[in-house]
Amino acid sequence: MIEFLAPVSKIVVAHREVLPAGTLGKQILLHAKQHELPDLKEVKFAIFGCKENRRDVNFIGSEINFDSVRKSLYSLYPGNWKHKIVDLGDIEKGDTVEDSYFAIQTVTSALLKKKIIPLIFGASQDTLYAQYRAYDSLGNMVNLVNVDHRFDLGDADAPISNKSYVGKIIIDKPYNLFNYSVLGYQSYFNPPQEIGLMDTLFFDAIRLGEVTKDITEVEPILRDADIVTIDSRAIQFADTGIGGSPNGFNGREICAIARYAGISNKVKSFSVFELLDFNANEAGAMLIAQLYWYFIEGVNFRVLDDIFNDENSFTTYKVPVNNDVLTFKKSSKTGRWWIELPFISNLNNKLKRRTLLPCTYGEYLGATNQELPERWLKARKKNEI
């Protein structure tokens, strides 16, 4: 993968030298010279940027760099972390967009195979397609969570763009997508037919107001994700200077989401797309840097509470609801809840790890009042198709 990676810019390397001792910049391993990658042994996180933005519907030839975000991230102090971080530099634009996709897929796949979590700085969000395709070699179905104001489904037969790429993820072989969830969508940015299609496909679509009313409700969705990605335009303009919409997540809310993504034992890659240079916007660069900080913080505090072959590690509850008997499991370590999906337990190996669906205590209480959990129903209906 080294042939696809350009070193971290000299500006960032120079900035790193003047940082105080103990900051992340002094601890992150750096790809500072061409073709000289740091040793990846015992590394848990690998930062790299993707500068491809030619499929942005508003592309007018602009170039992207991530120096401001890097400098902000490097200036932060780590928590009580035990994992090593490396910054691999950037993937420059290829001769074609497809060349860029291939490079992103190759680098991401190589890191995943080494059990290293890619932390991706992204330009236009269509490159998420390449991040997703990197999972092809892992052999499991994939749950994708997109924190976004739009669904980005688009027309699967039309050319891919940063507002129309999920359709390609759904229909292109190999078929690895099990579930697609959008957190924080805003109705006025989405065609009614896409809202209907999300429901028809039994995907999860949660409006901005629903998430901000009780942000803890999205934790189970993030706990069940393999990929978590954030469109920076899902954040309100006042906090980032991106996108132009006054409505969106504020800084505290989006950082909480990033931390929930980190504490999930299943999330294997994390990205933020639609980034700008931020040269004149220090606050925007710092907020994006803090998203990565909170994700890394979450990973460092992961607890293995989802291994269910030890009966002493959880409590099982059976709840009769109409003609069904729902089985809930509560972790003795963390108090987190799951619900069993017996209807997919005998399917192919790609789906076997999906037989337990993360849920909330509230969904358990709802079941005791004869209410079937909505995500459990969607999983069953998806299996019946």
Coordinates of N, CA, C and O in Angstrom, one line a residue, residues 3 34 53 61 72 81 99 107 147 153 176 178 181 191 247 270 286 296 304 309 316 324 327 331 338 358 372:
E3 N 2.9 2.5 -2.0 CA 3.0 3.2 -3.3 C 1.8 4.2 -3.5 O 1.9 5.1 -4.3
Q34 N 9.0 9.9 1.8 CA 8.5 9.1 0.7 C 9.0 7.7 0.8 O 10.2 7.5 0.9
N53 N -11.9 14.5 -5.0 CA -13.2 15.3 -4.9 C -13.8 15.6 -6.2 O -14.7 16.4 -6.3
G61 N -12.7 22.4 -9.7 CA -11.2 22.3 -9.8 C -10.5 22.5 -8.5 O -9.3 22.6 -8.5
S72 N -4.6 20.6 14.3 CA -5.5 20.6 15.5 C -5.4 19.3 16.2 O -5.4 19.4 17.5
W81 N -4.7 6.4 27.2 CA -4.8 5.5 26.1 C -3.7 4.5 26.1 O -2.6 4.8 26.5
D99 N -9.1 5.3 -10.3 CA -7.7 5.0 -9.7 C -7.7 5.4 -8.2 O -7.1 4.7 -7.4
V107 N -5.6 0.5 0.4 CA -5.0 0.9 1.7 C -5.9 0.5 2.8 O -5.4 -0.1 3.8
V147 N -23.8 9.2 9.4 CA -24.3 10.4 10.1 C -24.4 11.5 9.1 O -23.4 12.1 8.7
L153 N -28.9 8.2 -1.5 CA -29.2 6.9 -2.3 C -29.0 7.1 -3.7 O -28.2 6.4 -4.4
N176 N -22.6 -7.3 0.0 CA -22.1 -7.4 1.4 C -22.9 -6.5 2.4 O -22.7 -6.6 3.6
F178 N -25.6 -5.5 4.8 CA -26.7 -6.1 5.5 C -27.7 -5.0 5.9 O -28.9 -5.1 5.8
S181 N -27.9 2.6 7.9 CA -28.6 3.5 8.9 C -28.1 4.9 8.6 O -26.9 5.2 8.5
P191 N -35.5 13.8 -1.2 CA -36.7 13.5 -2.0 C -37.6 12.6 -1.3 O -37.2 11.6 -0.7
N247 N -29.2 24.3 10.5 CA -29.6 23.2 11.4 C -28.7 22.0 11.2 O -28.1 21.8 10.1
F270 N -13.5 4.4 10.5 CA -14.2 5.6 10.9 C -13.7 6.7 9.9 O -12.5 6.9 9.7
M286 N -10.7 22.4 14.5 CA -10.6 21.8 15.9 C -11.8 20.9 16.2 O -11.6 19.8 16.8
I296 N -11.2 7.8 19.1 CA -10.0 7.1 19.6 C -10.2 6.8 21.1 O -9.9 5.7 21.6
L304 N -15.2 -5.9 26.2 CA -15.8 -7.1 25.6 C -16.9 -7.7 26.3 O -16.8 -8.5 27.2
N309 N -21.0 -16.9 25.1 CA -20.8 -18.3 25.4 C -20.6 -18.5 26.9 O -20.4 -19.6 27.4
T316 N -30.4 -13.3 31.1 CA -31.3 -13.6 30.0 C -32.8 -13.3 30.5 O -33.1 -13.8 31.6
D324 N -45.0 -14.2 19.8 CA -43.6 -14.4 19.8 C -43.1 -14.4 21.3 O -43.8 -13.8 22.2
T327 N -36.2 -12.9 23.3 CA -35.1 -13.1 24.3 C -34.2 -11.9 24.3 O -33.6 -11.6 23.3
S331 N -25.8 -7.4 29.6 CA -24.4 -7.6 30.0 C -24.2 -7.3 31.5 O -24.6 -6.3 32.0
W338 N -29.1 -6.6 24.5 CA -29.3 -7.2 23.1 C -30.6 -7.9 23.0 O -31.1 -8.4 24.1
P358 N -28.1 -5.4 19.0 CA -28.1 -4.4 20.2 C -29.4 -3.6 20.3 O -30.0 -3.3 19.3
L372 N -43.5 -4.7 20.0 CA -42.3 -5.3 19.3 C -41.3 -4.2 19.0 O -41.7 -3.1 18.4

